[in-house]
Coordinates of C-alpha atoms in Angstrom, one line a residue:
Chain C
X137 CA 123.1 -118.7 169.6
X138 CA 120.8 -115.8 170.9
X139 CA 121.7 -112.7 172.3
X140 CA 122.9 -113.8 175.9
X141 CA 119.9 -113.7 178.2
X142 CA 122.0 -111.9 181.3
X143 CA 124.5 -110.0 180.5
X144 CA 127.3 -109.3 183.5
X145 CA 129.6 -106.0 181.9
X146 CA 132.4 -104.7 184.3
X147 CA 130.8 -105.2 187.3
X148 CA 133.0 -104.3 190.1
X149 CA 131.7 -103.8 194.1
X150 CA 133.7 -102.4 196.9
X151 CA 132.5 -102.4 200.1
X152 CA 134.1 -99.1 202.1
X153 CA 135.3 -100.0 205.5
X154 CA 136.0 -97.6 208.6
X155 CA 139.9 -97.5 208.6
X156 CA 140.1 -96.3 204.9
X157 CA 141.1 -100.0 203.4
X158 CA 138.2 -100.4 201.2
X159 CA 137.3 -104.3 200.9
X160 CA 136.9 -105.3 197.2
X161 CA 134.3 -107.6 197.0
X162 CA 134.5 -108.0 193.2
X163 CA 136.9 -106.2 190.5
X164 CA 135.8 -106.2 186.8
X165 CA 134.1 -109.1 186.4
X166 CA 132.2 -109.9 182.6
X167 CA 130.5 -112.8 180.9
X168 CA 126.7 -113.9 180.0
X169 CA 124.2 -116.1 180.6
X170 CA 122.3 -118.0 178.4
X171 CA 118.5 -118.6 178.2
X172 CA 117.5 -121.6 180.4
X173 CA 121.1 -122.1 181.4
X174 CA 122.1 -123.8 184.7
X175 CA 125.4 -121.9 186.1
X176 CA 127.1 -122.0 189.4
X177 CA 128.9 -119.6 191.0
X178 CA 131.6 -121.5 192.5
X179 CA 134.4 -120.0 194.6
X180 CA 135.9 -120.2 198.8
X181 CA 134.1 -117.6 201.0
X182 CA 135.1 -114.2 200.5
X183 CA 135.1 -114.7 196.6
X184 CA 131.8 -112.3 195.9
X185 CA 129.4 -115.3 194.9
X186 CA 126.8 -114.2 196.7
X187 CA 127.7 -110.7 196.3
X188 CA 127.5 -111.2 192.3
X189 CA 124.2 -113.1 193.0
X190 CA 122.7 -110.2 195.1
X191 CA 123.5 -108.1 192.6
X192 CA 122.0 -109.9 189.6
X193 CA 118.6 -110.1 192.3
X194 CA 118.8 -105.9 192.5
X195 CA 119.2 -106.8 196.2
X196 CA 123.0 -104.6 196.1
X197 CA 123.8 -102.2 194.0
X198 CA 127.5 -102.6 192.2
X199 CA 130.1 -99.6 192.8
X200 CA 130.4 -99.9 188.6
X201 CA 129.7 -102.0 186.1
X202 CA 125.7 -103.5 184.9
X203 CA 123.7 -106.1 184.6
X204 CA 121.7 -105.9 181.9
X205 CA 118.6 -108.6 181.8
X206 CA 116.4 -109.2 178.7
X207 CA 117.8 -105.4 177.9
X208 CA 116.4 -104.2 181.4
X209 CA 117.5 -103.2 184.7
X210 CA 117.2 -106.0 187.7
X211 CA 115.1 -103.6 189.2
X212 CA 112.6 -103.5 186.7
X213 CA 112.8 -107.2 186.7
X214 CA 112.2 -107.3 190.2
X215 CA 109.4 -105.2 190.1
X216 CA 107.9 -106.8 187.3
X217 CA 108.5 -110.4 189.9
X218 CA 110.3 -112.4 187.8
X219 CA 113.0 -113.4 190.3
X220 CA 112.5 -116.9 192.8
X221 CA 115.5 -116.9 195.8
X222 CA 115.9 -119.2 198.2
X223 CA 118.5 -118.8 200.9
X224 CA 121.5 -119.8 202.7
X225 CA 118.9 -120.3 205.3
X226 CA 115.5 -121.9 205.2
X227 CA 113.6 -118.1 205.7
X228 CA 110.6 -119.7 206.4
X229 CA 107.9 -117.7 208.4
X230 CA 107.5 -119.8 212.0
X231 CA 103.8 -118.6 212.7
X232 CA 102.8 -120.0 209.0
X233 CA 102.3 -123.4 207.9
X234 CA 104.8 -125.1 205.4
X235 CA 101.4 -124.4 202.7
X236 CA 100.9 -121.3 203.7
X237 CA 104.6 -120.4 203.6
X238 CA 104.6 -121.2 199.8
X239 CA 101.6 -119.4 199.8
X240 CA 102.8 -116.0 201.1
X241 CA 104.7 -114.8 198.0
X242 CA 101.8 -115.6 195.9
X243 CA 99.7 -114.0 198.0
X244 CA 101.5 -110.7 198.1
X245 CA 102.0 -111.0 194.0
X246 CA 97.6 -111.6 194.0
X247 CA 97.6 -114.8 192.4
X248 CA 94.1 -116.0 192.9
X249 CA 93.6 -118.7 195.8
X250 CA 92.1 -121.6 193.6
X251 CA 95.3 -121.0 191.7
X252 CA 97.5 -120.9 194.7
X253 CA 96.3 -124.1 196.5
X254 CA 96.3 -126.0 193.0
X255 CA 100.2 -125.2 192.7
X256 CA 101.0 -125.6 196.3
X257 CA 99.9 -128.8 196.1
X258 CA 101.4 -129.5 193.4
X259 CA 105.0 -127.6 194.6
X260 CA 104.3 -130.3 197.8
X261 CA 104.5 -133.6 195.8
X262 CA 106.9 -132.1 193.7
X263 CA 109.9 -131.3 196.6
X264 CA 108.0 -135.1 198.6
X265 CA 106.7 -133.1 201.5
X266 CA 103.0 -133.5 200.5
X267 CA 102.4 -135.2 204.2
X268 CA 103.8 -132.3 205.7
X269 CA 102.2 -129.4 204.4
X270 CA 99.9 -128.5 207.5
X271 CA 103.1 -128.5 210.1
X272 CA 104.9 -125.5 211.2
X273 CA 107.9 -125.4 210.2
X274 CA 109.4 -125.6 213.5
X275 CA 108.5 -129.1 212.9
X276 CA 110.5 -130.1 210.4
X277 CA 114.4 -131.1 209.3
X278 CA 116.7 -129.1 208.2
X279 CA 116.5 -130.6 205.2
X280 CA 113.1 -130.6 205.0
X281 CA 113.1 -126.8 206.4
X282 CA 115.4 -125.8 202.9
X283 CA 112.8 -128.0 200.7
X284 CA 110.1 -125.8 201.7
X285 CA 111.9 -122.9 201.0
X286 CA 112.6 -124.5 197.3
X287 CA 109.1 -125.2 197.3
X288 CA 107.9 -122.0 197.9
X289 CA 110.1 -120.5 195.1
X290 CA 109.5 -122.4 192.6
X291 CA 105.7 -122.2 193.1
X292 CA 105.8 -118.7 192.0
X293 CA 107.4 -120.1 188.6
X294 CA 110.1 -117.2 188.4
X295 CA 111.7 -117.0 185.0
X296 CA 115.1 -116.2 186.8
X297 CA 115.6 -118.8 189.7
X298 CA 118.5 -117.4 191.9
X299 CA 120.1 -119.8 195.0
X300 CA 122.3 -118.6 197.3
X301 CA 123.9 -121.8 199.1
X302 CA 120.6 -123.0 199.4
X303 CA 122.1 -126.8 200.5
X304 CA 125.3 -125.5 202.4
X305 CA 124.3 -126.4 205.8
X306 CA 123.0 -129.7 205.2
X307 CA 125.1 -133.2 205.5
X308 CA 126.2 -135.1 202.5
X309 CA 123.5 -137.0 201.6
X310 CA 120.8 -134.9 202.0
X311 CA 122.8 -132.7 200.2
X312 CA 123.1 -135.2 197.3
X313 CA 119.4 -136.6 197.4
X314 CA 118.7 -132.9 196.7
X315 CA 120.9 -132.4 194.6
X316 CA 119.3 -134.8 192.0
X317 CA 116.0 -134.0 193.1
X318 CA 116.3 -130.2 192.0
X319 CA 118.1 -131.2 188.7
X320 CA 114.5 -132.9 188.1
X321 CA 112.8 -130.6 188.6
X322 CA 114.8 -128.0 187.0
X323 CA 114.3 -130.1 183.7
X324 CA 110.5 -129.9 183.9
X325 CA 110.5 -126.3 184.2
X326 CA 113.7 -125.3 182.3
X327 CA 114.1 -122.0 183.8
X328 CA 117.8 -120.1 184.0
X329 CA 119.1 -120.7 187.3
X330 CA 121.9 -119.2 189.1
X331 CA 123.0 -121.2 191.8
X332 CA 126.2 -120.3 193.8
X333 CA 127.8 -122.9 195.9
X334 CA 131.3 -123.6 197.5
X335 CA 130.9 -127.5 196.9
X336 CA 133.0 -128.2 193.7
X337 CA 131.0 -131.7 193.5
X338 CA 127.7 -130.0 193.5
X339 CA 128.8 -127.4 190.7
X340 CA 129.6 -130.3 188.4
X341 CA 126.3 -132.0 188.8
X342 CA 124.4 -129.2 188.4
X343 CA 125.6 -127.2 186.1
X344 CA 125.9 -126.4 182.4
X345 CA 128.5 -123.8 183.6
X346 CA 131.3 -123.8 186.4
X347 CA 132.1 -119.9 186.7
X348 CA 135.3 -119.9 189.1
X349 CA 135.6 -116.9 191.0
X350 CA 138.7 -116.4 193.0
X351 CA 139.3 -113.8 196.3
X352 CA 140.8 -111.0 197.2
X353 CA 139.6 -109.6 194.7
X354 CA 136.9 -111.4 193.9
X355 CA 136.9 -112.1 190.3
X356 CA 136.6 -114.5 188.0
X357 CA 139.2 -117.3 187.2
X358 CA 137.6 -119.7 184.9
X359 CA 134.1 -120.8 182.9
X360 CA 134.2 -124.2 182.9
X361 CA 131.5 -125.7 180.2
X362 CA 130.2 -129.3 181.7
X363 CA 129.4 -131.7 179.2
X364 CA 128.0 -134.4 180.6
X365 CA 125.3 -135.6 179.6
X366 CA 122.2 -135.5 181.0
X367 CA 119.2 -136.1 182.6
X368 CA 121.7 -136.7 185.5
X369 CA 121.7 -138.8 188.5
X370 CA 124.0 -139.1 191.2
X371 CA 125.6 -142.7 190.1
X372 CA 127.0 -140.1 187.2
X373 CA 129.6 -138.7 190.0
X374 CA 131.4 -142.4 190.3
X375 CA 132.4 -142.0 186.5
X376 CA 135.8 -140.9 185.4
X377 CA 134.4 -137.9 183.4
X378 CA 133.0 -136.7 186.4
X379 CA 136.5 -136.9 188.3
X380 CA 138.0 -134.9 185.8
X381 CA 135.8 -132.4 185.7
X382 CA 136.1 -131.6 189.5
X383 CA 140.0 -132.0 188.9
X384 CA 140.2 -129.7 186.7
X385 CA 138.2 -126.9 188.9
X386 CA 140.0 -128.2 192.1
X387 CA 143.1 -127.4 189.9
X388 CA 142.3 -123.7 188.6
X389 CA 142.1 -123.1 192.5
X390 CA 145.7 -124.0 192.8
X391 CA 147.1 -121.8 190.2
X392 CA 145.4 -118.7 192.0
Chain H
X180 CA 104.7 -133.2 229.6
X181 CA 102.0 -135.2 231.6
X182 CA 104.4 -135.9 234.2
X183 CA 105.9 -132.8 234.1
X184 CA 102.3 -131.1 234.5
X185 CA 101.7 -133.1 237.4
X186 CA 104.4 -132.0 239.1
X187 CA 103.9 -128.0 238.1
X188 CA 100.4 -128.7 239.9
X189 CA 102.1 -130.4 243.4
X190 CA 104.5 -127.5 243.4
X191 CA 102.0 -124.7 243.1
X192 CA 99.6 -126.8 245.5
X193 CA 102.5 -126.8 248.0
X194 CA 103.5 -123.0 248.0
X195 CA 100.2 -122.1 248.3
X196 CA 99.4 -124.1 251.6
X197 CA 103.1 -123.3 252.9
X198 CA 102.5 -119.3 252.5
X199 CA 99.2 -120.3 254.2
X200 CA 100.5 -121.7 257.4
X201 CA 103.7 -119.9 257.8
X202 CA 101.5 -116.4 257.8
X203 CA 98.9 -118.4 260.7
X204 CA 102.2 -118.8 262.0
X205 CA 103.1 -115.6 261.9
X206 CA 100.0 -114.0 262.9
X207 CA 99.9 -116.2 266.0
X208 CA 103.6 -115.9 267.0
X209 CA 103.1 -111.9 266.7
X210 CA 99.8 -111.5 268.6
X211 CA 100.9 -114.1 271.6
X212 CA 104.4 -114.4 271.5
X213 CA 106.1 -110.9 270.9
X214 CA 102.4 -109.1 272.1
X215 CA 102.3 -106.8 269.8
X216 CA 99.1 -104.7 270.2
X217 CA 98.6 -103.8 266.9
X218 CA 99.0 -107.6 266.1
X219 CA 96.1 -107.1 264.3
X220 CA 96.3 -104.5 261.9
X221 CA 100.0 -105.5 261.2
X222 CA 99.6 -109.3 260.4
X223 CA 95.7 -110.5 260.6
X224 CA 95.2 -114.3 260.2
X225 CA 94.9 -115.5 256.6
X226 CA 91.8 -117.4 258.2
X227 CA 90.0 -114.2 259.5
X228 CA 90.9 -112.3 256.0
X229 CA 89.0 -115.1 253.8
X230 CA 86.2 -114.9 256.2
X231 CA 85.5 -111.2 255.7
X232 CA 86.7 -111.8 251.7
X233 CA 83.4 -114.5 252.2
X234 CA 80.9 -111.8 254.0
X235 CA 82.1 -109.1 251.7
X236 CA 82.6 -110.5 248.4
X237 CA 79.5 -108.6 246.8
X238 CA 80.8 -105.1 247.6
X239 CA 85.0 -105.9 247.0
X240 CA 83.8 -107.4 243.6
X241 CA 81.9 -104.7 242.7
X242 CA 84.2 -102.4 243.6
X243 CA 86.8 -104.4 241.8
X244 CA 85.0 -104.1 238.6
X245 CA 84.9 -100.4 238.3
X246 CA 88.2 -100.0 239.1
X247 CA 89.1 -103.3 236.8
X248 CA 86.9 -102.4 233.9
X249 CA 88.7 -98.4 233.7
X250 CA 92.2 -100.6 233.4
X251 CA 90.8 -102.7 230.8
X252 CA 89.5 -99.7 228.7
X253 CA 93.2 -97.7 229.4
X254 CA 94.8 -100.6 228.9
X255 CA 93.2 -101.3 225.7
X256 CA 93.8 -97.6 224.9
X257 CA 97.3 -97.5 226.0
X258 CA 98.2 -100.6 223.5
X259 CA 97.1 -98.8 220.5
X260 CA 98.9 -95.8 221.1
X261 CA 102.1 -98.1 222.0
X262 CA 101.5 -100.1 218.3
X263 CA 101.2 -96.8 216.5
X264 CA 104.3 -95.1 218.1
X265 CA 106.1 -98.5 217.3
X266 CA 105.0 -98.4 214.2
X267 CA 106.1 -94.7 213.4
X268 CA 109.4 -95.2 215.2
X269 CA 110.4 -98.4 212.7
X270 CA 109.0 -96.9 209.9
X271 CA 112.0 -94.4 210.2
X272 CA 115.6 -93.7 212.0
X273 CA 114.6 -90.1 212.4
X274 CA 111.6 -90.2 214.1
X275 CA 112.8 -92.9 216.3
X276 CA 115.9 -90.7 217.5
X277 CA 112.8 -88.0 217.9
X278 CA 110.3 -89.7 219.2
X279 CA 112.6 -92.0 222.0
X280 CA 113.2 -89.5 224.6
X281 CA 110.3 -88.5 224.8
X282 CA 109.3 -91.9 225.5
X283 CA 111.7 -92.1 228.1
X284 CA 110.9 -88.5 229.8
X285 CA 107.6 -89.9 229.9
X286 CA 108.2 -92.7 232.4
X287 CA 110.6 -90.0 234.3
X288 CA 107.2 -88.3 235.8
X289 CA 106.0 -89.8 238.7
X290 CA 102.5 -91.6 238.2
X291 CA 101.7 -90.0 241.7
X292 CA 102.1 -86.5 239.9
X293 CA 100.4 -86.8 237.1
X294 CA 97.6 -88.3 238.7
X295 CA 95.9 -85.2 240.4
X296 CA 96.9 -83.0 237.3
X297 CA 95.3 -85.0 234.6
X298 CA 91.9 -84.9 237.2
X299 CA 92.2 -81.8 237.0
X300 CA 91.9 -81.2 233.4
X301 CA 89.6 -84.0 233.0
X302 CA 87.4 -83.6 235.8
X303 CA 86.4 -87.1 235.6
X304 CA 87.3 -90.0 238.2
X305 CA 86.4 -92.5 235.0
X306 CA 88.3 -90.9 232.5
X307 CA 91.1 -90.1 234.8
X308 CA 91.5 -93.5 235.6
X309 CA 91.5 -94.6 231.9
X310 CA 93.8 -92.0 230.5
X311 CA 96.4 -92.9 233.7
X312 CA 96.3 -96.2 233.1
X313 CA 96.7 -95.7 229.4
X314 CA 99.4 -94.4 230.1
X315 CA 101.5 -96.8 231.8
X316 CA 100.6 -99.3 229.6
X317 CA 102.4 -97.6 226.6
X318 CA 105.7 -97.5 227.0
X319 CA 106.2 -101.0 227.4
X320 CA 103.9 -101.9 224.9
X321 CA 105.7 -99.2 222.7
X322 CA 109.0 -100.4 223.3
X323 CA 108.7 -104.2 223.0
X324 CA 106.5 -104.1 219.9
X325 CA 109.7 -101.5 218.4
X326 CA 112.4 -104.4 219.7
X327 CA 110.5 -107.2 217.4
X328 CA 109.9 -104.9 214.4
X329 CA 113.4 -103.8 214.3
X330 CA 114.1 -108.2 215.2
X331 CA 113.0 -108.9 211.8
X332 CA 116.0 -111.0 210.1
X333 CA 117.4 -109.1 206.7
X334 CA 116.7 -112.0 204.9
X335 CA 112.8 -112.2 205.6
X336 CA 112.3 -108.8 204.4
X337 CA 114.8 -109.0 201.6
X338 CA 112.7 -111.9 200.4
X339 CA 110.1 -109.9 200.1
X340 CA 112.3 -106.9 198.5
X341 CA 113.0 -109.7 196.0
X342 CA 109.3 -110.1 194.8
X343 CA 108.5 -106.3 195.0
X344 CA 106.3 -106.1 198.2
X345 CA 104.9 -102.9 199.1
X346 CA 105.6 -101.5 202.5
X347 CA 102.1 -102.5 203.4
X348 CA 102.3 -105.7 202.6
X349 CA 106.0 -106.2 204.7
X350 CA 103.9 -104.7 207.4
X351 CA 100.9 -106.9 206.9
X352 CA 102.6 -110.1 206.1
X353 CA 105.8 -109.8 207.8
X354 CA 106.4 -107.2 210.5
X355 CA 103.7 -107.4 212.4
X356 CA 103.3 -111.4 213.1
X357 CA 106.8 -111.3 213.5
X358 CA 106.4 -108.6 216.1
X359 CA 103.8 -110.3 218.2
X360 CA 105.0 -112.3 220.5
X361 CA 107.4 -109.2 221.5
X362 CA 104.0 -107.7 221.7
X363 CA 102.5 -110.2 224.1
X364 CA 105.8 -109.9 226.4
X365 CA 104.9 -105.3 226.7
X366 CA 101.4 -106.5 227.2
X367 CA 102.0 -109.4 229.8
X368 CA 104.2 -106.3 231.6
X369 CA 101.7 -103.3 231.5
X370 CA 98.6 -105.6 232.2
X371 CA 99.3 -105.5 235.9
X372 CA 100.7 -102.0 235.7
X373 CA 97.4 -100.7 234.4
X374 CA 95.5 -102.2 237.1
X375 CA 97.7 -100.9 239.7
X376 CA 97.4 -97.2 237.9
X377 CA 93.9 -97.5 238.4
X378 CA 93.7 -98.6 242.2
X379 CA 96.2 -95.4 242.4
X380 CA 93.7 -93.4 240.9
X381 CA 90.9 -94.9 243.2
X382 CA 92.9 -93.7 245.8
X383 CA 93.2 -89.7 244.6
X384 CA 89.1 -89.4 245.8
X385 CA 87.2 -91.2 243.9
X386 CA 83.9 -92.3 245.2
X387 CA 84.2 -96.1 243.8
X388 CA 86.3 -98.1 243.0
X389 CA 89.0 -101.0 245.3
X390 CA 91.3 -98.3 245.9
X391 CA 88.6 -96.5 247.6
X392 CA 87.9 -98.8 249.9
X393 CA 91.5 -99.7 250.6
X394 CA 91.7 -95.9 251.4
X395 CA 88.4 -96.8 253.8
X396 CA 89.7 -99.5 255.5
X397 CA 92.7 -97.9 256.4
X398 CA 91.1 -94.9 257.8
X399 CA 88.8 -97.1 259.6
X400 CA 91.0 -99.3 261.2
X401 CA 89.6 -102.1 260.0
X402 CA 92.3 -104.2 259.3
X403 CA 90.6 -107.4 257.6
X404 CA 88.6 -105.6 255.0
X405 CA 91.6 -103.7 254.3
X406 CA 93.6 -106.7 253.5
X407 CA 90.9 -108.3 251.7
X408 CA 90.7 -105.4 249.5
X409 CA 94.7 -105.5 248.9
X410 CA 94.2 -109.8 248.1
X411 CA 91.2 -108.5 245.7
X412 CA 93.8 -106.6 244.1
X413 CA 96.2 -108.7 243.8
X414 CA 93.7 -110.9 242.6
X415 CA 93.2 -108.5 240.0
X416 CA 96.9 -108.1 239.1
X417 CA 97.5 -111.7 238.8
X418 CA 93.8 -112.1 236.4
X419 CA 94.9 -109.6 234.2
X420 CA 98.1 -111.4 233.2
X421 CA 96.5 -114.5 232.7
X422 CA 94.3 -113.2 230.3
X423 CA 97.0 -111.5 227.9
X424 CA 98.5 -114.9 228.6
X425 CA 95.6 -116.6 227.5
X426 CA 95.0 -114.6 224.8
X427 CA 98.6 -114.9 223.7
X428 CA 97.8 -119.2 223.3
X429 CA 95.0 -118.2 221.3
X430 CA 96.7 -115.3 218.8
X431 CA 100.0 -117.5 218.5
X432 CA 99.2 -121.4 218.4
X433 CA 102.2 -121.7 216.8
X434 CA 104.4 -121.2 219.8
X435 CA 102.3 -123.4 222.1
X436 CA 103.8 -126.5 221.5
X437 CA 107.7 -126.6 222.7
X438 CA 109.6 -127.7 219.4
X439 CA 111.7 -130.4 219.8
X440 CA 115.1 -129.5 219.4
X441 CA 115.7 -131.3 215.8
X442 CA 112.3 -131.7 214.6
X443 CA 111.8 -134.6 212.8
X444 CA 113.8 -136.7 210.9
X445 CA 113.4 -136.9 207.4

């Protein structure tokens, strides 16, 4: 194996609050990331997923502790635009098309337009909103809303895709129809992806790697390697393997 | 919406002939009921105001234009200077906690005031009126264009962050469409302020203009050309709105159309 891709060393955060009782968001938490490796960040709320993630995006600073990326900063990975995030919320921009919503990034990054319609187009068909790409996005779903936003990161073709919930408010098949759908097309692209969820189900689908984090501190409890096998669709999470998987995570909460 | 346009159409159709005949009404019931002399000058009949609006109309809507066109130009002037101070203020904390009170002083100093004094320096009816008028239109345009950019959700601009925009670009491509339709609401406020700044300015001696011959009128004792001038002017009021308004449809299509609640379905 390579030298880890992302490496996470003692990275602790505390967040000072007024009456003196600092909030520690995470406490000393290590491991790495491999090169085209699906991991979820899977914990309740108030565990310091998205904290961790925010931090790995050079969005927060951590109290102590690095991340170290390809040997560089996440700011210099940032500024050299390597990252694609999509939210707990859609983010879209209302007074912008869905197109040109996928389009803004690129246009701020100066990819040339016959470069930018070919891949927005292509982004469209790929997330099956290709009838919808001249409506606001008032006009659309929720569902549809958080496609867009998919869409638009993955158009850039980040070599670091970061997602922070990004299916959370959605109902459960929606959920699960994207679900597979992003699992496709994460296997076209094969980029690393850092995906933090609180849905146990959806960590096992996903993922290569379950990393457990636990509150109060946040930290973590368990890396849980998933071996199934893939490409993966969802008739994979009626099989026993499957079960015992989200057993054993729905167990490592119970120790805590 | 058809239906619902209809209606929107009956109900404005039936306000405007109930104001109609309860001021005949009124006009009437004051002249030959309670006998008031000045029956007159107090409450004309809406009748015998259109009729002069009618023989007049040549020199009210030339005087409306000078006085109109001064609050178009310090109106326009007044909106830039509102953007830029907005602008400044969101840029940083500092200059906001600078810059604020003096915004607020500002509206503290009675238009009445200021009026003669800026003639004064200026010298010039004209620029007078454009510089007053300017004037009043700033603060709201200041202050509402400052309430969007600082409405910007964290998430929008840390999107942005994420991909290593430049300030420029937020401001370009985020900021600033964000901010407009908190724009449009200053604008759809100081339109009618500016005109009414400039009529007030009319009024300080000018030799033209629909204040002027509001001031006329009154002098004169001639009650319906005074009240048509004060219709023209509300005219002019009620114009001015509807073309920021208009505008706004045009700037912001994407707020035209009420969004249904859910959208649709997937």
């Amino acid at each position: 194996m390579n030298a880890a891709e992302i490496q996470i060393k003692n990275v602790s955060m505390v967040y000072p609050v007024n009456n003196g009782e600092d909030i520690l968001a995470l406490t000393d938490v290590n491991f790495d990331i491999q090169e085209g490796e699906f991991i979820s960040l899977l914990g309740p709320s108030g565990c310091g997923k998205t904290t961790l993630l925010r931090i790995i995006a050079d969005l927060l600073q951590p109290t102590s502790g690095s991340v170290s990326i390809r040997g560089q900063s996440p700011r210099d990975i940032r500024m050299q635009q390597k990252y694609g995030i999509v939210f707990q919320s859609p983010v879209l921009y209302d007074w912008r098309t869905v197109r040109r919503n996928i389009c803004m990034p690129m246009e701020i990054m100066g990819i040339p337009k016959k470069e930018r319609t070919t891949r927005i187009t292509r982004m469209l068909e790929l997330v099956g909103l290709q009838d919808f790409g001249y409506k606001y996005p008032f006009e659309l779903s929720g569902g549809m809303q958080q496609r867009v936003g998919i869409a638009r990161a993955l158009a850039l073709n980040p070599e670091f895709l970061l997602m922070d919930e990004p299916f959370s408010a959605l109902d459960e098949f929606t959920r699960e129809k994207l679900n597979e759908d992003l699992l496709s097309i994460w296997s076209k692209t094969k980029k690393t992806v850092i995906f933090v969820t609180h849905n146990i189900p959806e960590s096992v689908f996903l993922s290569d790697r379950v990393v457990v984090l636990s509150p109060h501190p946040g930290r973590i409890s368990a890396i849980v390697d998933i071996n199934l096998p893939r490409p993966r669709e969802n008739s994979i999470r009626e099989t026993s393997e499957f079960y015992e998987y989200v057993t054993k995570i729905r167990r490592s909460f119970e120790g805590v | 919406m058809a239906i619902a346009k209809k209606e929107q159409r009956v109900v404005a159709i039936v306000w405007v002939i109930g104001i109609i005949v309860v001021w005949e009404l009124a006009a009437f019931l004051l002249k030959y009921v309670v006998h008031d002399p000045m029956a007159a000058t107090k409450l004309p009949y809406p009748h015998a105001v259109a009729m002069t609006f009618l023989e007049n109309w040549k020199m009210l809507l030339e005087a409306g234009a000078v006085t109109f066109s001064r609050a178009a130009l310090g109106f326009a002037l007044g909106t830039s200077v509102g953007i830029l101070l907005a602008v400044f203020m969101s840029l940083s904390k500092t200059m906001e906690r600078i810059a604020f009170p003096y915004l607020i002083v500002s509206q503290m100093i009675p238009v009445l005031g200021l009026a003669p004094i800026i003639f004064n320096i200026v010298r010039d009816m004209n620029v007078s009126r454009v510089v007053i008028a300017a004037y009043i239109t700033f603060f709201p345009v200041s202050v509402n264009m400052l309430s969007g950019l600082k409405s910007v959700e964290q998430d929008k601009k840390d999107l942005l962050f994420s991909i290593a925009a430049n300030k420029f670009k937020v401001y370009q491509k985020l900021m600033f469409p964000f901010a407009m339709s908190y724009l449009f609401t200053g604008l759809k406020i100081a339109a009618p302020m500016a005109v009414t700044a400039s009529i007030l300015v009319d009024m300080l001696g000018s030799k033209s203009g629909i204040g002027v011959k509001i001031l006329y009128a009154l002098y004169s004792n001639s009650s319906n050309i005074f009240w048509a001038s004060v219709l023209t002017s509300a005219f002019m009021g009620i114009i001015s709105f509807y073309i920021v308004v208009f505008a706004e449809r045009l700037c912001l299509p994407w707020q035209n159309t009420t969004p249904g609640k859910e959208g649709v379905r997937a």
